[in-house]
Coordinates of C-alpha atoms in Angstrom, one line a residue:
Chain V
X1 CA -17.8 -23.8 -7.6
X2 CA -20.3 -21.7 -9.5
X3 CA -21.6 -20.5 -6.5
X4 CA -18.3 -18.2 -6.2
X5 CA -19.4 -16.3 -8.8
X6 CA -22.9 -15.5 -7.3
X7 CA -22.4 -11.6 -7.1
X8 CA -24.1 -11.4 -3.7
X9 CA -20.9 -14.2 -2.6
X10 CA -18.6 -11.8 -4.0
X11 CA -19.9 -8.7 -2.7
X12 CA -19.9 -10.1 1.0
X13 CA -16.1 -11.6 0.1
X14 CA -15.6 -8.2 -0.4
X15 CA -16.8 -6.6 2.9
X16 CA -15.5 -9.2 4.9
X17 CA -12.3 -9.0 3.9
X18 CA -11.9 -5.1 3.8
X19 CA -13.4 -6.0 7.6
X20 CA -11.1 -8.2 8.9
X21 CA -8.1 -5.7 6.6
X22 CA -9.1 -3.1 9.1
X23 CA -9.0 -5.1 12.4
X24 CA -6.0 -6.3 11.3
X25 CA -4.5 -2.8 10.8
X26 CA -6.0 -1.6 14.3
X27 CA -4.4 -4.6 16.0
X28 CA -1.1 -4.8 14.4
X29 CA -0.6 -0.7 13.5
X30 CA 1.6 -0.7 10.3
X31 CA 0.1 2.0 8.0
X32 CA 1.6 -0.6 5.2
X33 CA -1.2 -2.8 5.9
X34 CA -3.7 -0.3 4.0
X35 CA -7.2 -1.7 4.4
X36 CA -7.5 -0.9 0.6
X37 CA -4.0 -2.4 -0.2
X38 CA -5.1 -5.5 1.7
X39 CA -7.9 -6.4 0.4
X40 CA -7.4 -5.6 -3.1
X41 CA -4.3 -8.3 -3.3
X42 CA -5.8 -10.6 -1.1
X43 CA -9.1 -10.2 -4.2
X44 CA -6.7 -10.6 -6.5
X45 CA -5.3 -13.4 -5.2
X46 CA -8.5 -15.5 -4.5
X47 CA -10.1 -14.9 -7.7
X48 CA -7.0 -16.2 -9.4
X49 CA -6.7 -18.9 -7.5
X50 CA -10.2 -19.8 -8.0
X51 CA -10.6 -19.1 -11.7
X52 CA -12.8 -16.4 -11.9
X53 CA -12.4 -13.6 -14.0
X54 CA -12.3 -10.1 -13.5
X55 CA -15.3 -9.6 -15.6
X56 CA -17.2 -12.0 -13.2
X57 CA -15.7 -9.7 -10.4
X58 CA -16.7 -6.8 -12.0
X59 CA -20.4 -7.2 -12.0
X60 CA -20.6 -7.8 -8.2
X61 CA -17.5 -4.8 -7.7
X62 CA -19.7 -2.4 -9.8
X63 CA -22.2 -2.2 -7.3
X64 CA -19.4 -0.5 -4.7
X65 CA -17.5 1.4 -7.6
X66 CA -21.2 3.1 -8.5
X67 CA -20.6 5.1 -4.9
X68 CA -17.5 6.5 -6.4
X69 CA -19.7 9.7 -8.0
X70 CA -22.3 10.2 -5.4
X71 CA -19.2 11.0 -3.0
X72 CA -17.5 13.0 -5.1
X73 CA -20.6 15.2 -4.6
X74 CA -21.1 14.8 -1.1
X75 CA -17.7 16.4 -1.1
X76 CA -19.2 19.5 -2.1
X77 CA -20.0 19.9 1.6
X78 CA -16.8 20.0 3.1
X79 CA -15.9 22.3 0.0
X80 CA -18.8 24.5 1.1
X81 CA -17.7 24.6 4.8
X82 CA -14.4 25.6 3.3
X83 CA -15.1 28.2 1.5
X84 CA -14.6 31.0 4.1
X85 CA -10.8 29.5 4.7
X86 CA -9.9 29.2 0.6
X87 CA -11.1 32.7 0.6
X88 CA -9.2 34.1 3.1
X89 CA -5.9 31.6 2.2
X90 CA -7.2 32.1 -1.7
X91 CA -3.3 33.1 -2.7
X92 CA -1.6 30.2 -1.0
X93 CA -4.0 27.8 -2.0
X94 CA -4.5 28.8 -5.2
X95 CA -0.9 28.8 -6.2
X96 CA 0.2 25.5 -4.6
X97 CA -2.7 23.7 -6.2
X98 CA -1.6 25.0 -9.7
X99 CA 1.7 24.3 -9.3
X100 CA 1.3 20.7 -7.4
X101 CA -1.2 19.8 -10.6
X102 CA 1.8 20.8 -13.1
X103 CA 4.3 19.8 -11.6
X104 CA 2.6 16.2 -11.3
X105 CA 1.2 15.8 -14.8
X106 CA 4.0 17.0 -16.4
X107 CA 6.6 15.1 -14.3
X108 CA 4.9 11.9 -14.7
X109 CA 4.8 12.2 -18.7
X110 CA 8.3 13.5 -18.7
X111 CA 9.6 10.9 -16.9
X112 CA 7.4 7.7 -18.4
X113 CA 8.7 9.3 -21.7
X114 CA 12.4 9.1 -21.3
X115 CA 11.6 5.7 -19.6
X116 CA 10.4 4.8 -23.0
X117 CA 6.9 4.0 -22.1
X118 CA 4.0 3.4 -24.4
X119 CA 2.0 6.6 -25.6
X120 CA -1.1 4.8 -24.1
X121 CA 0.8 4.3 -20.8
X122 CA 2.1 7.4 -20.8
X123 CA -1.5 9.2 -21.0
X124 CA -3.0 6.7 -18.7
X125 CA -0.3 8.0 -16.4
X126 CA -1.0 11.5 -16.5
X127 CA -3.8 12.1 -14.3
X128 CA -2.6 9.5 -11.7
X129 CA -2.7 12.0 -8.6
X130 CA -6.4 12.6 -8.8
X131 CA -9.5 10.3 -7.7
X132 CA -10.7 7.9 -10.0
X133 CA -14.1 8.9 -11.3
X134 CA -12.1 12.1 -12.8
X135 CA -8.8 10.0 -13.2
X136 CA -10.2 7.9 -15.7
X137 CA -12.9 10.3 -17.4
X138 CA -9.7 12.6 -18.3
X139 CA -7.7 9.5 -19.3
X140 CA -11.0 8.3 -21.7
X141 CA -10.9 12.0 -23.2
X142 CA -7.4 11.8 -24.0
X143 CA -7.3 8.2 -25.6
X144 CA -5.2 6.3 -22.9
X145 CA -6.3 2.9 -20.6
X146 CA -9.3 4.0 -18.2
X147 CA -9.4 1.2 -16.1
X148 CA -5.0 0.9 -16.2
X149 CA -5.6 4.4 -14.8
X150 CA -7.7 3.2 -11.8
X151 CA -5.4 0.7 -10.9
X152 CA -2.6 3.5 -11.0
X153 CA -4.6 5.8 -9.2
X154 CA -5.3 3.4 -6.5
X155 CA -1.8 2.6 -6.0
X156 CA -0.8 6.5 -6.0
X157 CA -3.0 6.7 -3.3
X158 CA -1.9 4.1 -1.0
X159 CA 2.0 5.3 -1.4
X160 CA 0.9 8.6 -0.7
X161 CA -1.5 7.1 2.4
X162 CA 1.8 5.0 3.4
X163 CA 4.4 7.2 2.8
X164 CA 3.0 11.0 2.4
X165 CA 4.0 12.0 6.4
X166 CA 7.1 10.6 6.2
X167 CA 8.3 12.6 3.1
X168 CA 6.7 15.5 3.8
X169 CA 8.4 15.5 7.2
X170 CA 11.7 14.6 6.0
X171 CA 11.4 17.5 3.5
X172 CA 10.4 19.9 6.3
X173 CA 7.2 20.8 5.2
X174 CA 5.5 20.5 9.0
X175 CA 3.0 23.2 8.6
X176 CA -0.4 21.0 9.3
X177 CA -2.8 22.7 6.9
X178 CA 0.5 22.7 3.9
X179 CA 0.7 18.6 5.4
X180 CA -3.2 17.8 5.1
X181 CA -3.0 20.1 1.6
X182 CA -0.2 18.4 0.1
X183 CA -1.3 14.8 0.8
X184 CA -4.9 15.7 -0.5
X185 CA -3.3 17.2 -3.9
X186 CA -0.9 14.2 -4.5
X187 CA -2.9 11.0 -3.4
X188 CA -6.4 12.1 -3.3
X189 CA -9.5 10.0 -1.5
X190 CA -6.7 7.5 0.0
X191 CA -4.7 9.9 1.1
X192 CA -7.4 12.2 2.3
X193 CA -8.6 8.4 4.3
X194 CA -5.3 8.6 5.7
X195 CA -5.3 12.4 6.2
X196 CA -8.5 12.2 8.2
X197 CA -7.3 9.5 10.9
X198 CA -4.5 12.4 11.8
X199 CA -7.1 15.1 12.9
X200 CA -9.9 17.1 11.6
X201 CA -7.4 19.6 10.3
X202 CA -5.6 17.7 8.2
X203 CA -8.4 15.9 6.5
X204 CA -10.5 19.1 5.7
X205 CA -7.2 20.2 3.8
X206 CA -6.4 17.1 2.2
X207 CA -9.9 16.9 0.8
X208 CA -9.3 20.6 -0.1
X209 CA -6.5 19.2 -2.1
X210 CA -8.1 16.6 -3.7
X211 CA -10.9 18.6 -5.1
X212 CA -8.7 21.4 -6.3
X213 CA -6.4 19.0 -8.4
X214 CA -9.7 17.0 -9.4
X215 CA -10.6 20.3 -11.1
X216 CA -7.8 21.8 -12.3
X217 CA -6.1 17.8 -13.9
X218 CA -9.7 17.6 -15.8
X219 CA -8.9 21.4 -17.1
X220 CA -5.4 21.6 -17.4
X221 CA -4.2 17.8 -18.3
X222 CA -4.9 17.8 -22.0
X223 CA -3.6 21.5 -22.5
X224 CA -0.2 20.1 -21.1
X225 CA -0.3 16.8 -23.0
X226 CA -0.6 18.8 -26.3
X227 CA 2.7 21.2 -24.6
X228 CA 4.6 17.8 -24.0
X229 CA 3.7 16.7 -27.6
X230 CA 2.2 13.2 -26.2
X231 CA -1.4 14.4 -28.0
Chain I
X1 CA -32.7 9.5 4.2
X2 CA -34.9 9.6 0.5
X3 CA -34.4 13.6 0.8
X4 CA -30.5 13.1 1.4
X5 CA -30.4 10.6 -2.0
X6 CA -32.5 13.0 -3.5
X7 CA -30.2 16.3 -3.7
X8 CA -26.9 13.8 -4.0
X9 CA -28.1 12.3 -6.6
X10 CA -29.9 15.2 -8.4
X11 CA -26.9 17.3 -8.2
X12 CA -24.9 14.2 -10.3
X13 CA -28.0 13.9 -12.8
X14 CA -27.7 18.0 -13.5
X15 CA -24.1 17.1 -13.7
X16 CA -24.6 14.4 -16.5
X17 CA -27.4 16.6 -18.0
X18 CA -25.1 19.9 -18.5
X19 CA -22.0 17.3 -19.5
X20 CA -25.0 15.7 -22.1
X21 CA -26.2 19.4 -23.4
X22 CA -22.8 20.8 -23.6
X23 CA -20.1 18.2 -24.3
X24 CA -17.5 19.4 -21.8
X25 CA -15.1 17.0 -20.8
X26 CA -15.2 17.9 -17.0
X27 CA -16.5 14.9 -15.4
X28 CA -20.4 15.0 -14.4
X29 CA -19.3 14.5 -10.5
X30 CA -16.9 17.5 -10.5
X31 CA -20.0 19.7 -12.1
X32 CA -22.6 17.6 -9.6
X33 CA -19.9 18.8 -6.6
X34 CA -20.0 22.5 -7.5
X35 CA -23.6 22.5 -7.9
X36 CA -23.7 21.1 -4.3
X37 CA -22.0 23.6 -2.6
X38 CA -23.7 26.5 -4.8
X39 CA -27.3 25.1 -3.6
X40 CA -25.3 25.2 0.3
X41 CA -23.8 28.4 -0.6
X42 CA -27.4 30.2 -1.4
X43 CA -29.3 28.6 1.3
X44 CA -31.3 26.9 -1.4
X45 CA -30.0 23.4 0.6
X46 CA -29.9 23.7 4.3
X47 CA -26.6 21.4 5.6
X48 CA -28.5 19.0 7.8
X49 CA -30.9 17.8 4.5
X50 CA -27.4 15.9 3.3
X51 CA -25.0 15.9 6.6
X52 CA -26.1 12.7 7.2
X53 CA -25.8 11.0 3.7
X54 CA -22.5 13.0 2.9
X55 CA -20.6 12.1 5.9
X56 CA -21.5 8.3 5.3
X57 CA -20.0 8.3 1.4
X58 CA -17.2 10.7 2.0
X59 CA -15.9 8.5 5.4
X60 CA -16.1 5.3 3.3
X61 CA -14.8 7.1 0.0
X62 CA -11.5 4.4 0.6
X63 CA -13.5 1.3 0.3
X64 CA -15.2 2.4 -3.3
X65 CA -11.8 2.4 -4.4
X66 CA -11.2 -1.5 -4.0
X67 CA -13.1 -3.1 -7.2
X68 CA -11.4 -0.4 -9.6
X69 CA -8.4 -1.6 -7.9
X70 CA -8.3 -5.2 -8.5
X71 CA -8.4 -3.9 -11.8
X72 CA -4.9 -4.4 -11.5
X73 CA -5.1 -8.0 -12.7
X74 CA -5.9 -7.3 -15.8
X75 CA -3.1 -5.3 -16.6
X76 CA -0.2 -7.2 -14.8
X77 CA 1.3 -7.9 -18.3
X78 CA 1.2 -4.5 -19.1
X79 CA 2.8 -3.4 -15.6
X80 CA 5.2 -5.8 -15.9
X81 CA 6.1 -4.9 -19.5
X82 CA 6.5 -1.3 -18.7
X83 CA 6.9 -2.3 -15.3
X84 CA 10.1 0.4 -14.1
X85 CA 8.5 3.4 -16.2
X86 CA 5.5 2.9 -14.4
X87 CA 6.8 2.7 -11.3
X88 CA 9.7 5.1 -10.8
X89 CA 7.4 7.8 -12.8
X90 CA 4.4 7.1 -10.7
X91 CA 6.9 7.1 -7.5
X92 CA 8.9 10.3 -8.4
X93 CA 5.9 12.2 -9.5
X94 CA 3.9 11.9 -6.1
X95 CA 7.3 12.9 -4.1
X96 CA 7.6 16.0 -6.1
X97 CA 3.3 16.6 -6.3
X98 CA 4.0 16.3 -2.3
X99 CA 7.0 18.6 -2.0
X100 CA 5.8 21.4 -4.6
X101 CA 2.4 21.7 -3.2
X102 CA 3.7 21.7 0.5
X103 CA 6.5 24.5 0.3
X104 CA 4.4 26.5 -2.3
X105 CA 1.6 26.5 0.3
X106 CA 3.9 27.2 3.5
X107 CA 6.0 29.7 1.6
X108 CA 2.8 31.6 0.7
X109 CA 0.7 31.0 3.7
X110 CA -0.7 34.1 5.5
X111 CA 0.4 34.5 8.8
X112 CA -2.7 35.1 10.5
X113 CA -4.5 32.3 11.8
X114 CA -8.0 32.8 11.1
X115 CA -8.4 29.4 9.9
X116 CA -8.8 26.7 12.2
X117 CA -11.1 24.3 11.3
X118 CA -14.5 23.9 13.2

């Protein structure tokens, strides 16, 4: 079945099934069935089944994961469209951003370390809120698992995607711009995904949020690994 | 379209070139993002020279994220080893990222709304 392994094959696998994740989310409406979610088990799945390895994967899956930087700098446009807002709301924004960044390094090491996790895992924990491109460059600089951080990151996002309304509602934070914000900060590009489906509003806050913590995790996350004592 | 690869991707090559000459650890996209909106900011870039090309990677930002996922398999013995650190530190942390940020941001907002989006 070498075929399989052809990495136009596996790219097209790819698309199709992300495809057919989507229809099937449209049709059936259960934010649990995350297009990304879908297709990354049913991936997993198939390659296992069929004996190829990541590496093999990897090759065809680099060509989509190269995309990863250029939009990270195409968000400098709905940053620059912002700027007027995060001028005028600089305080607010400013402050729950720095706070939502400590809070989540420093919880996630805390608890991971009383859990009695690996110093690797613990690091590659760390900057599990933000997008991946600056997940796993931070994780790299600090000596932890790059690519255990991806997979981590990915799966921040979808339970922040999946879940994020629901506790942010149930903790009575209904504001739509602290909402959109909050999601952005704590489950970046897939919760921002999510964000965006809910309205405009929401989506140009949570990518607010998830280019604030981006920025700050990449400045502040090794200061408060050294505080913590993991580095 | 060439003109809309052209400033994306020279704004990440600046990015790796100032990460190259300097050494910072801030990643080359966060430095090629800031230059962006700079360039937008000083008129130097007019918005409809990388509307186009911006909208397309930032509305599929989601599906980018699916090779570094199945990632995953690689480190199921890791996850399993570890497997209730991971996941109640991972789970609690986002709660409390979602909570802080929220009320910080609705106990500071400022009451006047002058900022609805477009």
């Amino acid at each position: 079945m070498e075929i399989l392994q052809n990495n136009i094959v596996l790219l097209a696998l790819t698309f199709g099934i992300f495809f057919l994740a989507r229809q099937l989310q449209k049709r059936v409406g259960w934010i649990v069935l995350n297009p990304i979610l879908v297709t990354i088990a049913v991936l997993i799945v198939l390659l296992k089944v069929m004996g190829i390895s990541y590496e093999t994967y990897a090759q065809a899956g680099g060509y989509i994961e190269f995309w990863l930087k250029p939009a990270i700098v195409a968000l400098g446009v709905p940053l620059y469209q912002h700027l007027g807002q995060i001028r005028r709301q600089f305080l607010p924004i400013f402050l729950s951003q720095l706070t939502g960044c400590i809070a989540g390094v420093a919880s996630v090491v805390l608890i991971a370390q009383l859990m009695g996790a690996s110093r690797e895992t613990i690091i590659s924990l760390a900057p599990k809120s933000v997008t991946t491109p600056i997940a796993m460059e931070v994780c790299q600089a600090m000596g932890g698992i790059p690519s255990l951080t991806a997979a981590i990151v990915v799966c921040v996002g979808l339970f922040g995607a999946v879940f994020g309304f629901k506790v942010l509602e149930v903790w009575h934070i209904k504001n739509p711009y602290s909402q959109g914000l909050s999601i952005g900060t704590a489950s970046h590009a897939v919760g921002t995904s999510r964000a965006m489906e809910k309205g405009e509003t929401y989506g140009a806050y949570a990518s607010l949020g998830l280019i604030l913590n981006g920025l700050l995790t990449a400045l502040l996350a090794p200061l408060i690994l050294k505080l913590m004592g993991v580095m | 379209m060439i003109r809309q690869c052209f400033i994306i991707f020279g704004c990440l090559a600046l990015g790796e070139l100032i990460v190259w000459l300097t050494g910072i650890s801030i990643p080359s996209s966060i430095i090629g993002m800031l230059l962006l909106t700079g360039l937008l900011q000083t008129k130097v870039i007019k918005m409809e020279w990388v509307k186009g090309m911006s909208d397309f990677l930032i509305s599929n930002m989601g599906f980018f994220f699916v090779p570094p996922g199945v990632a995953l398999m690689l480190y199921l013995d890791v996850i399993k080893a570890e497997f209730l650190p991971i996941a109640v530190a991972t789970v609690v942390s986002t709660v409390v990222v979602l909570i802080v940020t929220g009320w910080v941001h609705q106990m500071f907002k400022v009451k006047s709304d002058g900022d609805t989006t477009e």
